Structure formats: C-alpha cells, structure tokens
C-alpha cells in the first residue's frame, strides 16, 4: 500500500498521469478483474433474491412529482424495507418525517440532472439537503469538463473535495458519472477523481440522459475503485451504484454480478416481486414441490 499523493496540489497534467497509471494498473493487475459477487447458480441467486430490497434506492425524481407520489414512495419503502428513498431536495423534509424510525435512509440528488451547476450552487444544495435530514447525497458530475483536448481534472477534483468537506466525514456521497456520455478512459478518469476526493460510491447514470446502467460499465467502475482502494486507502471500500433502466430482476441480478452494491430504481417493487417469484419457482422445482 502506497502513501496517497497530495491531490490538492495536482495540475491537470499531474491528474492525466495519475489517471493513465490507474488505467494501466487495472489492465495489468489480473487480481482486480473482479469475480462476480454471485455465481450463476440458482441457490446463489435465491440468496440474493431474499436480500434484494436492501440494495435498492427506491427512486422518484420526476420534476412534476406530486406530494401523493412522494407519500406513496415512502409507504412502499417502509413496506419493502428498501435501503433508501431517492428524491429531489424539495421532498427531503417530507420523506424524513414519513420515514422517521424506520431505518430507511433518505438520499437527495445534487446538481441534478445536468451536473453543470456551479460549485457554489452544489455546495448550497448539499448544505440544505443535510439540514433537511438527508443521509445520502447523489451528486451529478460536471462531466463536460472531462471532454478533450483539455480535461479540467483539477477543477472537477476541487469541486468534489468541497462537497466532501461540506458533507463531513460521515456523509455518504455518490458521484453520478453519466456513463452514457463517457468513453472507457473518461469513466476511469471520473472514478479516479471520485475516489481521490473521498466519495463513497460511483454511480452510473441519472436515468435522464442516454442509456442507463450497463453491466460492462459497472464492472469497469468496480475494477477502478477496487484497484485504487488497494493502492491508496487504509481499509476504505469504495462502491458502485447502478442506476438507469433497471426494471427487472434479471437487470438487477446482472448489475450485482458485475459488482454493484446499490441499485437505483423506480421499479423496486416489481424487481422484488419478480425475484421472489422466480426463485420460489426454482426452489420448488429443486425440492419437488413445484407446480403449474
């Protein structure tokens, strides 16, 4: 394990070198080519099916969402014991009140969905979300700054560090990198910057731009943060959240097998029901109790 560099002094050129070294490292280190968390066997799938609810951020991010929809979201999260509800800032306080004492967290999106808001705006939104009671923050990366010929790595890192400082050491931060807009190198760069700034998760998508989560992107993101955790950190585990277009049990299972530790979905109930139905059928066939 090597000592972490002083990222705050990095120029864009320093970042380019560091990111390229990370890219070379994940290609060279066979051990980082992640083994799926669950094998493609019915018994392993059944184990995951029983806990799928604990992976899901139950999500309602429509700009015109009615209060009744937010109330329903919270009621469903309580009933199914989802990990969090994920909402816009305007709805955080209502969710906090509705979910008090349930163990369901409240995630709030920041800079949503374009990511191009000013740093000051994102910091203010972060402060307001935390004051309203949010326990997790899903921040949209200003991904246009990654576009060549002169990616603004230092500016991105500075913004992410300001958000980390505003959230404090206990705040759970996820960086939405919008994989549909990035090639492989930019995905590696975004994950490297998020990890270096102390974010807890890297997340695939807003669900509002291009394709959503893809297993190959989740796998790549996991390889990057695993490599950096091993090389840079002291016992820290940076995780991957898959979101965007995850509507079925098969979708969710593919993302977890690729390395996701969290699933963002508005179809959480359908996923849970399908998971239980399909794995119950497999168990029934295995023990001879299956029927029509």
mmCIF file with all atom_site columns, C-alpha atoms in Angstrom, residues 15-230:
data_model
loop_
_atom_site.group_PDB
_atom_site.id
_atom_site.type_symbol
_atom_site.label_atom_id
_atom_site.label_alt_id
_atom_site.label_comp_id
_atom_site.label_asym_id
_atom_site.label_entity_id
_atom_site.label_seq_id
_atom_site.pdbx_PDB_ins_code
_atom_site.Cartn_x
_atom_site.Cartn_y
_atom_site.Cartn_z
_atom_site.occupancy
_atom_site.B_iso_or_equiv
_atom_site.pdbx_formal_charge
_atom_site.auth_seq_id
_atom_site.auth_comp_id
_atom_site.auth_asym_id
_atom_site.auth_atom_id
_atom_site.pdbx_PDB_model_num
ATOM 1   C CA . UNK A 1 15  ? -4.024  14.169  -12.987 1.00 0.00 ? 15  UNK A CA 1
ATOM 2   C CA . UNK A 1 16  ? -3.597  12.945  -16.552 1.00 0.00 ? 16  UNK A CA 1
ATOM 3   C CA . UNK A 1 17  ? -0.515  10.983  -15.493 1.00 0.00 ? 17  UNK A CA 1
ATOM 4   C CA . UNK A 1 18  ? -2.215  9.572   -12.397 1.00 0.00 ? 18  UNK A CA 1
ATOM 5   C CA . UNK A 1 19  ? -5.332  8.549   -14.343 1.00 0.00 ? 19  UNK A CA 1
ATOM 6   C CA . UNK A 1 20  ? -3.249  6.900   -17.056 1.00 0.00 ? 20  UNK A CA 1
ATOM 7   C CA . UNK A 1 21  ? -1.350  4.953   -14.392 1.00 0.00 ? 21  UNK A CA 1
ATOM 8   C CA . UNK A 1 22  ? -4.664  3.789   -12.949 1.00 0.00 ? 22  UNK A CA 1
ATOM 9   C CA . UNK A 1 23  ? -5.822  2.676   -16.386 1.00 0.00 ? 23  UNK A CA 1
ATOM 10  C CA . UNK A 1 24  ? -2.614  0.734   -16.924 1.00 0.00 ? 24  UNK A CA 1
ATOM 11  C CA . UNK A 1 25  ? -2.866  -0.748  -13.453 1.00 0.00 ? 25  UNK A CA 1
ATOM 12  C CA . UNK A 1 26  ? -6.348  -2.208  -13.856 1.00 0.00 ? 26  UNK A CA 1
ATOM 13  C CA . UNK A 1 27  ? -5.310  -3.797  -17.127 1.00 0.00 ? 27  UNK A CA 1
ATOM 14  C CA . UNK A 1 28  ? -2.115  -5.266  -15.678 1.00 0.00 ? 28  UNK A CA 1
ATOM 15  C CA . UNK A 1 29  ? -3.471  -6.498  -12.359 1.00 0.00 ? 29  UNK A CA 1
ATOM 16  C CA . UNK A 1 30  ? -5.311  -9.729  -13.081 1.00 0.00 ? 30  UNK A CA 1
ATOM 17  C CA . UNK A 1 31  ? -6.476  -9.907  -9.474  1.00 0.00 ? 31  UNK A CA 1
ATOM 18  C CA . UNK A 1 32  ? -8.532  -6.771  -9.976  1.00 0.00 ? 32  UNK A CA 1
ATOM 19  C CA . UNK A 1 33  ? -10.534 -8.314  -12.812 1.00 0.00 ? 33  UNK A CA 1
ATOM 20  C CA . UNK A 1 34  ? -13.370 -8.864  -10.407 1.00 0.00 ? 34  UNK A CA 1
ATOM 21  C CA . UNK A 1 35  ? -15.005 -12.211 -9.767  1.00 0.00 ? 35  UNK A CA 1
ATOM 22  C CA . UNK A 1 36  ? -18.798 -11.730 -9.731  1.00 0.00 ? 36  UNK A CA 1
ATOM 23  C CA . UNK A 1 37  ? -20.272 -11.494 -6.267  1.00 0.00 ? 37  UNK A CA 1
ATOM 24  C CA . UNK A 1 38  ? -22.716 -14.287 -7.036  1.00 0.00 ? 38  UNK A CA 1
ATOM 25  C CA . UNK A 1 39  ? -22.201 -17.246 -9.315  1.00 0.00 ? 39  UNK A CA 1
ATOM 26  C CA . UNK A 1 40  ? -24.833 -18.028 -11.923 1.00 0.00 ? 40  UNK A CA 1
ATOM 27  C CA . UNK A 1 41  ? -26.382 -20.802 -9.884  1.00 0.00 ? 41  UNK A CA 1
ATOM 28  C CA . UNK A 1 42  ? -29.987 -20.936 -8.668  1.00 0.00 ? 42  UNK A CA 1
ATOM 29  C CA . UNK A 1 43  ? -29.073 -21.266 -4.986  1.00 0.00 ? 43  UNK A CA 1
ATOM 30  C CA . UNK A 1 44  ? -26.839 -18.203 -5.071  1.00 0.00 ? 44  UNK A CA 1
ATOM 31  C CA . UNK A 1 45  ? -29.463 -16.251 -6.983  1.00 0.00 ? 45  UNK A CA 1
ATOM 32  C CA . UNK A 1 46  ? -32.049 -17.253 -4.399  1.00 0.00 ? 46  UNK A CA 1
ATOM 33  C CA . UNK A 1 47  ? -29.856 -15.950 -1.583  1.00 0.00 ? 47  UNK A CA 1
ATOM 34  C CA . UNK A 1 48  ? -29.573 -12.608 -3.335  1.00 0.00 ? 48  UNK A CA 1
ATOM 35  C CA . UNK A 1 49  ? -33.311 -12.541 -4.060  1.00 0.00 ? 49  UNK A CA 1
ATOM 36  C CA . UNK A 1 50  ? -34.016 -12.659 -0.342  1.00 0.00 ? 50  UNK A CA 1
ATOM 37  C CA . UNK A 1 51  ? -31.942 -9.517  0.234   1.00 0.00 ? 51  UNK A CA 1
ATOM 38  C CA . UNK A 1 52  ? -32.501 -7.568  -2.991  1.00 0.00 ? 52  UNK A CA 1
ATOM 39  C CA . UNK A 1 53  ? -34.622 -4.969  -1.174  1.00 0.00 ? 53  UNK A CA 1
ATOM 40  C CA . UNK A 1 54  ? -31.589 -3.924  0.894   1.00 0.00 ? 54  UNK A CA 1
ATOM 41  C CA . UNK A 1 55  ? -29.742 -2.948  -2.293  1.00 0.00 ? 55  UNK A CA 1
ATOM 42  C CA . UNK A 1 56  ? -32.447 -0.674  -3.674  1.00 0.00 ? 56  UNK A CA 1
ATOM 43  C CA . UNK A 1 57  ? -32.688 3.108   -3.537  1.00 0.00 ? 57  UNK A CA 1
ATOM 44  C CA . UNK A 1 58  ? -36.420 3.500   -4.239  1.00 0.00 ? 58  UNK A CA 1
ATOM 45  C CA . UNK A 1 59  ? -36.484 6.468   -6.582  1.00 0.00 ? 59  UNK A CA 1
ATOM 46  C CA . UNK A 1 60  ? -38.840 9.285   -7.595  1.00 0.00 ? 60  UNK A CA 1
ATOM 47  C CA . UNK A 1 61  ? -37.056 12.098  -9.430  1.00 0.00 ? 61  UNK A CA 1
ATOM 48  C CA . UNK A 1 62  ? -39.698 13.496  -11.777 1.00 0.00 ? 62  UNK A CA 1
ATOM 49  C CA . UNK A 1 63  ? -39.795 17.270  -11.684 1.00 0.00 ? 63  UNK A CA 1
ATOM 50  C CA . UNK A 1 64  ? -43.584 17.202  -11.527 1.00 0.00 ? 64  UNK A CA 1
ATOM 51  C CA . UNK A 1 65  ? -43.884 14.516  -8.841  1.00 0.00 ? 65  UNK A CA 1
ATOM 52  C CA . UNK A 1 66  ? -46.965 15.138  -6.691  1.00 0.00 ? 66  UNK A CA 1
ATOM 53  C CA . UNK A 1 67  ? -46.868 15.015  -2.904  1.00 0.00 ? 67  UNK A CA 1
ATOM 54  C CA . UNK A 1 68  ? -49.122 11.975  -3.054  1.00 0.00 ? 68  UNK A CA 1
ATOM 55  C CA . UNK A 1 69  ? -46.450 10.212  -5.131  1.00 0.00 ? 69  UNK A CA 1
ATOM 56  C CA . UNK A 1 70  ? -43.796 11.070  -2.566  1.00 0.00 ? 70  UNK A CA 1
ATOM 57  C CA . UNK A 1 71  ? -46.021 9.777   0.227   1.00 0.00 ? 71  UNK A CA 1
ATOM 58  C CA . UNK A 1 72  ? -46.590 6.578   -1.734  1.00 0.00 ? 72  UNK A CA 1
ATOM 59  C CA . UNK A 1 73  ? -42.841 6.228   -2.324  1.00 0.00 ? 73  UNK A CA 1
ATOM 60  C CA . UNK A 1 74  ? -42.211 6.410   1.420   1.00 0.00 ? 74  UNK A CA 1
ATOM 61  C CA . UNK A 1 75  ? -45.002 3.983   2.241   1.00 0.00 ? 75  UNK A CA 1
ATOM 62  C CA . UNK A 1 76  ? -43.600 1.486   -0.253  1.00 0.00 ? 76  UNK A CA 1
ATOM 63  C CA . UNK A 1 77  ? -40.078 1.936   1.114   1.00 0.00 ? 77  UNK A CA 1
ATOM 64  C CA . UNK A 1 78  ? -41.351 1.137   4.605   1.00 0.00 ? 78  UNK A CA 1
ATOM 65  C CA . UNK A 1 79  ? -43.335 -1.868  3.422   1.00 0.00 ? 79  UNK A CA 1
ATOM 66  C CA . UNK A 1 80  ? -40.462 -3.367  1.433   1.00 0.00 ? 80  UNK A CA 1
ATOM 67  C CA . UNK A 1 81  ? -37.656 -2.122  3.691   1.00 0.00 ? 81  UNK A CA 1
ATOM 68  C CA . UNK A 1 82  ? -35.673 -0.554  0.879   1.00 0.00 ? 82  UNK A CA 1
ATOM 69  C CA . UNK A 1 83  ? -32.249 0.914   1.609   1.00 0.00 ? 83  UNK A CA 1
ATOM 70  C CA . UNK A 1 84  ? -33.306 4.488   0.882   1.00 0.00 ? 84  UNK A CA 1
ATOM 71  C CA . UNK A 1 85  ? -35.728 6.651   -0.987  1.00 0.00 ? 85  UNK A CA 1
ATOM 72  C CA . UNK A 1 86  ? -34.022 8.902   -3.522  1.00 0.00 ? 86  UNK A CA 1
ATOM 73  C CA . UNK A 1 87  ? -35.712 12.257  -4.169  1.00 0.00 ? 87  UNK A CA 1
ATOM 74  C CA . UNK A 1 88  ? -35.135 15.875  -5.080  1.00 0.00 ? 88  UNK A CA 1
ATOM 75  C CA . UNK A 1 89  ? -34.336 18.475  -2.423  1.00 0.00 ? 89  UNK A CA 1
ATOM 76  C CA . UNK A 1 90  ? -37.909 19.817  -2.248  1.00 0.00 ? 90  UNK A CA 1
ATOM 77  C CA . UNK A 1 91  ? -39.116 16.460  -0.913  1.00 0.00 ? 91  UNK A CA 1
ATOM 78  C CA . UNK A 1 92  ? -36.374 15.593  1.586   1.00 0.00 ? 92  UNK A CA 1
ATOM 79  C CA . UNK A 1 93  ? -38.033 17.004  4.699   1.00 0.00 ? 93  UNK A CA 1
ATOM 80  C CA . UNK A 1 94  ? -41.331 15.275  3.889   1.00 0.00 ? 94  UNK A CA 1
ATOM 81  C CA . UNK A 1 95  ? -39.532 11.951  3.455   1.00 0.00 ? 95  UNK A CA 1
ATOM 82  C CA . UNK A 1 96  ? -37.600 12.415  6.690   1.00 0.00 ? 96  UNK A CA 1
ATOM 83  C CA . UNK A 1 97  ? -40.870 12.903  8.553   1.00 0.00 ? 97  UNK A CA 1
ATOM 84  C CA . UNK A 1 98  ? -42.587 9.965   6.858   1.00 0.00 ? 98  UNK A CA 1
ATOM 85  C CA . UNK A 1 99  ? -39.679 7.563   7.404   1.00 0.00 ? 99  UNK A CA 1
ATOM 86  C CA . UNK A 1 100 ? -38.623 8.525   10.917  1.00 0.00 ? 100 UNK A CA 1
ATOM 87  C CA . UNK A 1 101 ? -37.770 5.455   12.963  1.00 0.00 ? 101 UNK A CA 1
ATOM 88  C CA . UNK A 1 102 ? -37.996 3.025   10.045  1.00 0.00 ? 102 UNK A CA 1
ATOM 89  C CA . UNK A 1 103 ? -34.324 2.580   9.194   1.00 0.00 ? 103 UNK A CA 1
ATOM 90  C CA . UNK A 1 104 ? -34.953 3.661   5.599   1.00 0.00 ? 104 UNK A CA 1
ATOM 91  C CA . UNK A 1 105 ? -32.494 6.374   4.580   1.00 0.00 ? 105 UNK A CA 1
ATOM 92  C CA . UNK A 1 106 ? -33.129 9.478   2.516   1.00 0.00 ? 106 UNK A CA 1
ATOM 93  C CA . UNK A 1 107 ? -30.926 10.154  -0.497  1.00 0.00 ? 107 UNK A CA 1
ATOM 94  C CA . UNK A 1 108 ? -31.071 13.536  -2.219  1.00 0.00 ? 108 UNK A CA 1
ATOM 95  C CA . UNK A 1 109 ? -29.785 14.324  -5.702  1.00 0.00 ? 109 UNK A CA 1
ATOM 96  C CA . UNK A 1 110 ? -27.422 17.285  -6.094  1.00 0.00 ? 110 UNK A CA 1
ATOM 97  C CA . UNK A 1 111 ? -26.847 19.223  -9.318  1.00 0.00 ? 111 UNK A CA 1
ATOM 98  C CA . UNK A 1 112 ? -29.476 17.092  -10.984 1.00 0.00 ? 112 UNK A CA 1
ATOM 99  C CA . UNK A 1 113 ? -29.623 16.172  -13.719 1.00 0.00 ? 113 UNK A CA 1
ATOM 100 C CA . UNK A 1 114 ? -27.206 18.101  -15.932 1.00 0.00 ? 114 UNK A CA 1
ATOM 101 C CA . UNK A 1 115 ? -24.325 18.353  -13.438 1.00 0.00 ? 115 UNK A CA 1
ATOM 102 C CA . UNK A 1 116 ? -23.226 21.702  -14.862 1.00 0.00 ? 116 UNK A CA 1
ATOM 103 C CA . UNK A 1 117 ? -24.445 23.804  -11.925 1.00 0.00 ? 117 UNK A CA 1
ATOM 104 C CA . UNK A 1 118 ? -21.812 25.977  -10.272 1.00 0.00 ? 118 UNK A CA 1
ATOM 105 C CA . UNK A 1 119 ? -19.815 24.571  -7.384  1.00 0.00 ? 119 UNK A CA 1
ATOM 106 C CA . UNK A 1 120 ? -21.369 27.196  -5.098  1.00 0.00 ? 120 UNK A CA 1
ATOM 107 C CA . UNK A 1 121 ? -24.841 26.014  -6.112  1.00 0.00 ? 121 UNK A CA 1
ATOM 108 C CA . UNK A 1 122 ? -23.975 22.370  -5.450  1.00 0.00 ? 122 UNK A CA 1
ATOM 109 C CA . UNK A 1 123 ? -22.449 23.204  -2.082  1.00 0.00 ? 123 UNK A CA 1
ATOM 110 C CA . UNK A 1 124 ? -25.542 25.208  -1.091  1.00 0.00 ? 124 UNK A CA 1
ATOM 111 C CA . UNK A 1 125 ? -27.815 22.386  -2.237  1.00 0.00 ? 125 UNK A CA 1
ATOM 112 C CA . UNK A 1 126 ? -25.723 19.896  -0.251  1.00 0.00 ? 126 UNK A CA 1
ATOM 113 C CA . UNK A 1 127 ? -25.982 22.040  2.881   1.00 0.00 ? 127 UNK A CA 1
ATOM 114 C CA . UNK A 1 128 ? -29.732 22.400  2.506   1.00 0.00 ? 128 UNK A CA 1
ATOM 115 C CA . UNK A 1 129 ? -30.221 18.670  1.923   1.00 0.00 ? 129 UNK A CA 1
ATOM 116 C CA . UNK A 1 130 ? -28.237 17.756  5.012   1.00 0.00 ? 130 UNK A CA 1
ATOM 117 C CA . UNK A 1 131 ? -30.069 20.344  7.109   1.00 0.00 ? 131 UNK A CA 1
ATOM 118 C CA . UNK A 1 132 ? -33.365 18.891  5.909   1.00 0.00 ? 132 UNK A CA 1
ATOM 119 C CA . UNK A 1 133 ? -32.243 15.444  7.069   1.00 0.00 ? 133 UNK A CA 1
ATOM 120 C CA . UNK A 1 134 ? -30.820 13.683  4.003   1.00 0.00 ? 134 UNK A CA 1
ATOM 121 C CA . UNK A 1 135 ? -28.492 10.829  4.904   1.00 0.00 ? 135 UNK A CA 1
ATOM 122 C CA . UNK A 1 136 ? -27.003 10.312  1.432   1.00 0.00 ? 136 UNK A CA 1
ATOM 123 C CA . UNK A 1 137 ? -26.248 12.622  -1.479  1.00 0.00 ? 137 UNK A CA 1
ATOM 124 C CA . UNK A 1 138 ? -26.175 11.597  -5.150  1.00 0.00 ? 138 UNK A CA 1
ATOM 125 C CA . UNK A 1 139 ? -24.103 14.275  -6.888  1.00 0.00 ? 139 UNK A CA 1
ATOM 126 C CA . UNK A 1 140 ? -24.023 14.693  -10.657 1.00 0.00 ? 140 UNK A CA 1
ATOM 127 C CA . UNK A 1 141 ? -20.531 15.056  -12.074 1.00 0.00 ? 141 UNK A CA 1
ATOM 128 C CA . UNK A 1 142 ? -19.881 18.048  -14.304 1.00 0.00 ? 142 UNK A CA 1
ATOM 129 C CA . UNK A 1 143 ? -18.909 15.541  -16.976 1.00 0.00 ? 143 UNK A CA 1
ATOM 130 C CA . UNK A 1 144 ? -18.498 18.042  -19.871 1.00 0.00 ? 144 UNK A CA 1
ATOM 131 C CA . UNK A 1 145 ? -15.294 19.116  -18.084 1.00 0.00 ? 145 UNK A CA 1
ATOM 132 C CA . UNK A 1 146 ? -13.811 15.719  -18.962 1.00 0.00 ? 146 UNK A CA 1
ATOM 133 C CA . UNK A 1 147 ? -14.007 16.391  -22.688 1.00 0.00 ? 147 UNK A CA 1
ATOM 134 C CA . UNK A 1 148 ? -10.626 16.671  -24.511 1.00 0.00 ? 148 UNK A CA 1
ATOM 135 C CA . UNK A 1 149 ? -8.466  18.299  -25.643 1.00 0.00 ? 149 UNK A CA 1
ATOM 136 C CA . UNK A 1 150 ? -8.037  19.878  -22.200 1.00 0.00 ? 150 UNK A CA 1
ATOM 137 C CA . UNK A 1 151 ? -9.950  17.983  -19.496 1.00 0.00 ? 151 UNK A CA 1
ATOM 138 C CA . UNK A 1 152 ? -10.332 20.147  -16.381 1.00 0.00 ? 152 UNK A CA 1
ATOM 139 C CA . UNK A 1 153 ? -9.373  17.454  -13.896 1.00 0.00 ? 153 UNK A CA 1
ATOM 140 C CA . UNK A 1 154 ? -8.226  19.900  -11.218 1.00 0.00 ? 154 UNK A CA 1
ATOM 141 C CA . UNK A 1 155 ? -11.486 21.857  -11.345 1.00 0.00 ? 155 UNK A CA 1
ATOM 142 C CA . UNK A 1 156 ? -13.501 18.654  -11.016 1.00 0.00 ? 156 UNK A CA 1
ATOM 143 C CA . UNK A 1 157 ? -11.426 17.436  -8.076  1.00 0.00 ? 157 UNK A CA 1
ATOM 144 C CA . UNK A 1 158 ? -11.668 20.810  -6.324  1.00 0.00 ? 158 UNK A CA 1
ATOM 145 C CA . UNK A 1 159 ? -15.470 20.758  -6.625  1.00 0.00 ? 159 UNK A CA 1
ATOM 146 C CA . UNK A 1 160 ? -15.711 17.198  -5.335  1.00 0.00 ? 160 UNK A CA 1
ATOM 147 C CA . UNK A 1 161 ? -13.461 17.970  -2.362  1.00 0.00 ? 161 UNK A CA 1
ATOM 148 C CA . UNK A 1 162 ? -15.593 20.995  -1.460  1.00 0.00 ? 162 UNK A CA 1
ATOM 149 C CA . UNK A 1 163 ? -18.663 18.774  -1.468  1.00 0.00 ? 163 UNK A CA 1
ATOM 150 C CA . UNK A 1 164 ? -16.897 16.180  0.676   1.00 0.00 ? 164 UNK A CA 1
ATOM 151 C CA . UNK A 1 165 ? -15.920 18.840  3.179   1.00 0.00 ? 165 UNK A CA 1
ATOM 152 C CA . UNK A 1 166 ? -19.474 20.203  3.263   1.00 0.00 ? 166 UNK A CA 1
ATOM 153 C CA . UNK A 1 167 ? -20.892 16.715  3.828   1.00 0.00 ? 167 UNK A CA 1
ATOM 154 C CA . UNK A 1 168 ? -18.399 15.926  6.560   1.00 0.00 ? 168 UNK A CA 1
ATOM 155 C CA . UNK A 1 169 ? -16.660 12.589  7.103   1.00 0.00 ? 169 UNK A CA 1
ATOM 156 C CA . UNK A 1 170 ? -19.910 10.759  7.906   1.00 0.00 ? 170 UNK A CA 1
ATOM 157 C CA . UNK A 1 171 ? -21.882 11.923  4.874   1.00 0.00 ? 171 UNK A CA 1
ATOM 158 C CA . UNK A 1 172 ? -22.467 9.271   2.221   1.00 0.00 ? 172 UNK A CA 1
ATOM 159 C CA . UNK A 1 173 ? -21.582 10.703  -1.183  1.00 0.00 ? 173 UNK A CA 1
ATOM 160 C CA . UNK A 1 174 ? -22.249 9.090   -4.557  1.00 0.00 ? 174 UNK A CA 1
ATOM 161 C CA . UNK A 1 175 ? -20.916 10.578  -7.773  1.00 0.00 ? 175 UNK A CA 1
ATOM 162 C CA . UNK A 1 176 ? -23.173 10.109  -10.795 1.00 0.00 ? 176 UNK A CA 1
ATOM 163 C CA . UNK A 1 177 ? -20.744 10.000  -13.711 1.00 0.00 ? 177 UNK A CA 1
ATOM 164 C CA . UNK A 1 178 ? -23.294 9.571   -16.554 1.00 0.00 ? 178 UNK A CA 1
ATOM 165 C CA . UNK A 1 179 ? -21.618 6.650   -18.302 1.00 0.00 ? 179 UNK A CA 1
ATOM 166 C CA . UNK A 1 180 ? -23.679 7.068   -21.476 1.00 0.00 ? 180 UNK A CA 1
ATOM 167 C CA . UNK A 1 181 ? -21.740 10.264  -22.167 1.00 0.00 ? 181 UNK A CA 1
ATOM 168 C CA . UNK A 1 182 ? -18.268 8.868   -21.436 1.00 0.00 ? 182 UNK A CA 1
ATOM 169 C CA . UNK A 1 183 ? -15.874 6.507   -23.151 1.00 0.00 ? 183 UNK A CA 1
ATOM 170 C CA . UNK A 1 184 ? -13.776 3.981   -21.254 1.00 0.00 ? 184 UNK A CA 1
ATOM 171 C CA . UNK A 1 185 ? -10.949 6.404   -20.464 1.00 0.00 ? 185 UNK A CA 1
ATOM 172 C CA . UNK A 1 186 ? -13.337 9.065   -19.163 1.00 0.00 ? 186 UNK A CA 1
ATOM 173 C CA . UNK A 1 187 ? -15.139 6.511   -16.975 1.00 0.00 ? 187 UNK A CA 1
ATOM 174 C CA . UNK A 1 188 ? -11.774 5.600   -15.456 1.00 0.00 ? 188 UNK A CA 1
ATOM 175 C CA . UNK A 1 189 ? -10.946 9.297   -15.005 1.00 0.00 ? 189 UNK A CA 1
ATOM 176 C CA . UNK A 1 190 ? -14.288 10.044  -13.326 1.00 0.00 ? 190 UNK A CA 1
ATOM 177 C CA . UNK A 1 191 ? -13.960 7.106   -10.934 1.00 0.00 ? 191 UNK A CA 1
ATOM 178 C CA . UNK A 1 192 ? -10.373 8.066   -10.108 1.00 0.00 ? 192 UNK A CA 1
ATOM 179 C CA . UNK A 1 193 ? -11.384 11.635  -9.285  1.00 0.00 ? 193 UNK A CA 1
ATOM 180 C CA . UNK A 1 194 ? -14.335 10.481  -7.173  1.00 0.00 ? 194 UNK A CA 1
ATOM 181 C CA . UNK A 1 195 ? -12.167 8.057   -5.223  1.00 0.00 ? 195 UNK A CA 1
ATOM 182 C CA . UNK A 1 196 ? -9.422  10.620  -4.703  1.00 0.00 ? 196 UNK A CA 1
ATOM 183 C CA . UNK A 1 197 ? -11.962 13.146  -3.383  1.00 0.00 ? 197 UNK A CA 1
ATOM 184 C CA . UNK A 1 198 ? -13.274 10.660  -0.821  1.00 0.00 ? 198 UNK A CA 1
ATOM 185 C CA . UNK A 1 199 ? -16.645 9.739   -2.319  1.00 0.00 ? 199 UNK A CA 1
ATOM 186 C CA . UNK A 1 200 ? -18.260 6.541   -1.045  1.00 0.00 ? 200 UNK A CA 1
ATOM 187 C CA . UNK A 1 201 ? -19.832 5.440   -4.331  1.00 0.00 ? 201 UNK A CA 1
ATOM 188 C CA . UNK A 1 202 ? -19.507 5.949   -8.044  1.00 0.00 ? 202 UNK A CA 1
ATOM 189 C CA . UNK A 1 203 ? -22.855 5.730   -9.811  1.00 0.00 ? 203 UNK A CA 1
ATOM 190 C CA . UNK A 1 204 ? -23.616 5.021   -13.447 1.00 0.00 ? 204 UNK A CA 1
ATOM 191 C CA . UNK A 1 205 ? -26.445 7.285   -14.506 1.00 0.00 ? 205 UNK A CA 1
ATOM 192 C CA . UNK A 1 206 ? -29.087 9.895   -13.765 1.00 0.00 ? 206 UNK A CA 1
ATOM 193 C CA . UNK A 1 207 ? -31.611 7.970   -15.856 1.00 0.00 ? 207 UNK A CA 1
ATOM 194 C CA . UNK A 1 208 ? -32.318 11.167  -17.786 1.00 0.00 ? 208 UNK A CA 1
ATOM 195 C CA . UNK A 1 209 ? -29.519 11.017  -20.378 1.00 0.00 ? 209 UNK A CA 1
ATOM 196 C CA . UNK A 1 210 ? -28.769 8.281   -22.893 1.00 0.00 ? 210 UNK A CA 1
ATOM 197 C CA . UNK A 1 211 ? -28.628 4.636   -21.973 1.00 0.00 ? 211 UNK A CA 1
ATOM 198 C CA . UNK A 1 212 ? -28.762 3.671   -18.333 1.00 0.00 ? 212 UNK A CA 1
ATOM 199 C CA . UNK A 1 213 ? -26.660 1.181   -16.418 1.00 0.00 ? 213 UNK A CA 1
ATOM 200 C CA . UNK A 1 214 ? -24.732 -1.466  -18.328 1.00 0.00 ? 214 UNK A CA 1
ATOM 201 C CA . UNK A 1 215 ? -23.006 -4.422  -16.714 1.00 0.00 ? 215 UNK A CA 1
ATOM 202 C CA . UNK A 1 216 ? -19.742 -3.784  -18.552 1.00 0.00 ? 216 UNK A CA 1
ATOM 203 C CA . UNK A 1 217 ? -19.601 -0.221  -17.208 1.00 0.00 ? 217 UNK A CA 1
ATOM 204 C CA . UNK A 1 218 ? -20.351 -1.391  -13.672 1.00 0.00 ? 218 UNK A CA 1
ATOM 205 C CA . UNK A 1 219 ? -17.563 -3.972  -13.965 1.00 0.00 ? 219 UNK A CA 1
ATOM 206 C CA . UNK A 1 220 ? -15.101 -1.333  -15.179 1.00 0.00 ? 220 UNK A CA 1
ATOM 207 C CA . UNK A 1 221 ? -16.075 1.094   -12.402 1.00 0.00 ? 221 UNK A CA 1
ATOM 208 C CA . UNK A 1 222 ? -15.640 -1.634  -9.808  1.00 0.00 ? 222 UNK A CA 1
ATOM 209 C CA . UNK A 1 223 ? -12.228 -2.563  -11.188 1.00 0.00 ? 223 UNK A CA 1
ATOM 210 C CA . UNK A 1 224 ? -11.091 1.058   -10.919 1.00 0.00 ? 224 UNK A CA 1
ATOM 211 C CA . UNK A 1 225 ? -12.224 1.669   -7.347  1.00 0.00 ? 225 UNK A CA 1
ATOM 212 C CA . UNK A 1 226 ? -11.012 -1.753  -6.182  1.00 0.00 ? 226 UNK A CA 1
ATOM 213 C CA . UNK A 1 227 ? -7.591  -1.005  -7.651  1.00 0.00 ? 227 UNK A CA 1
ATOM 214 C CA . UNK A 1 228 ? -7.466  2.423   -6.012  1.00 0.00 ? 228 UNK A CA 1
ATOM 215 C CA . UNK A 1 229 ? -8.749  1.110   -2.670  1.00 0.00 ? 229 UNK A CA 1
ATOM 216 C CA . UNK A 1 230 ? -5.962  -1.454  -2.664  1.00 0.00 ? 230 UNK A CA 1
#
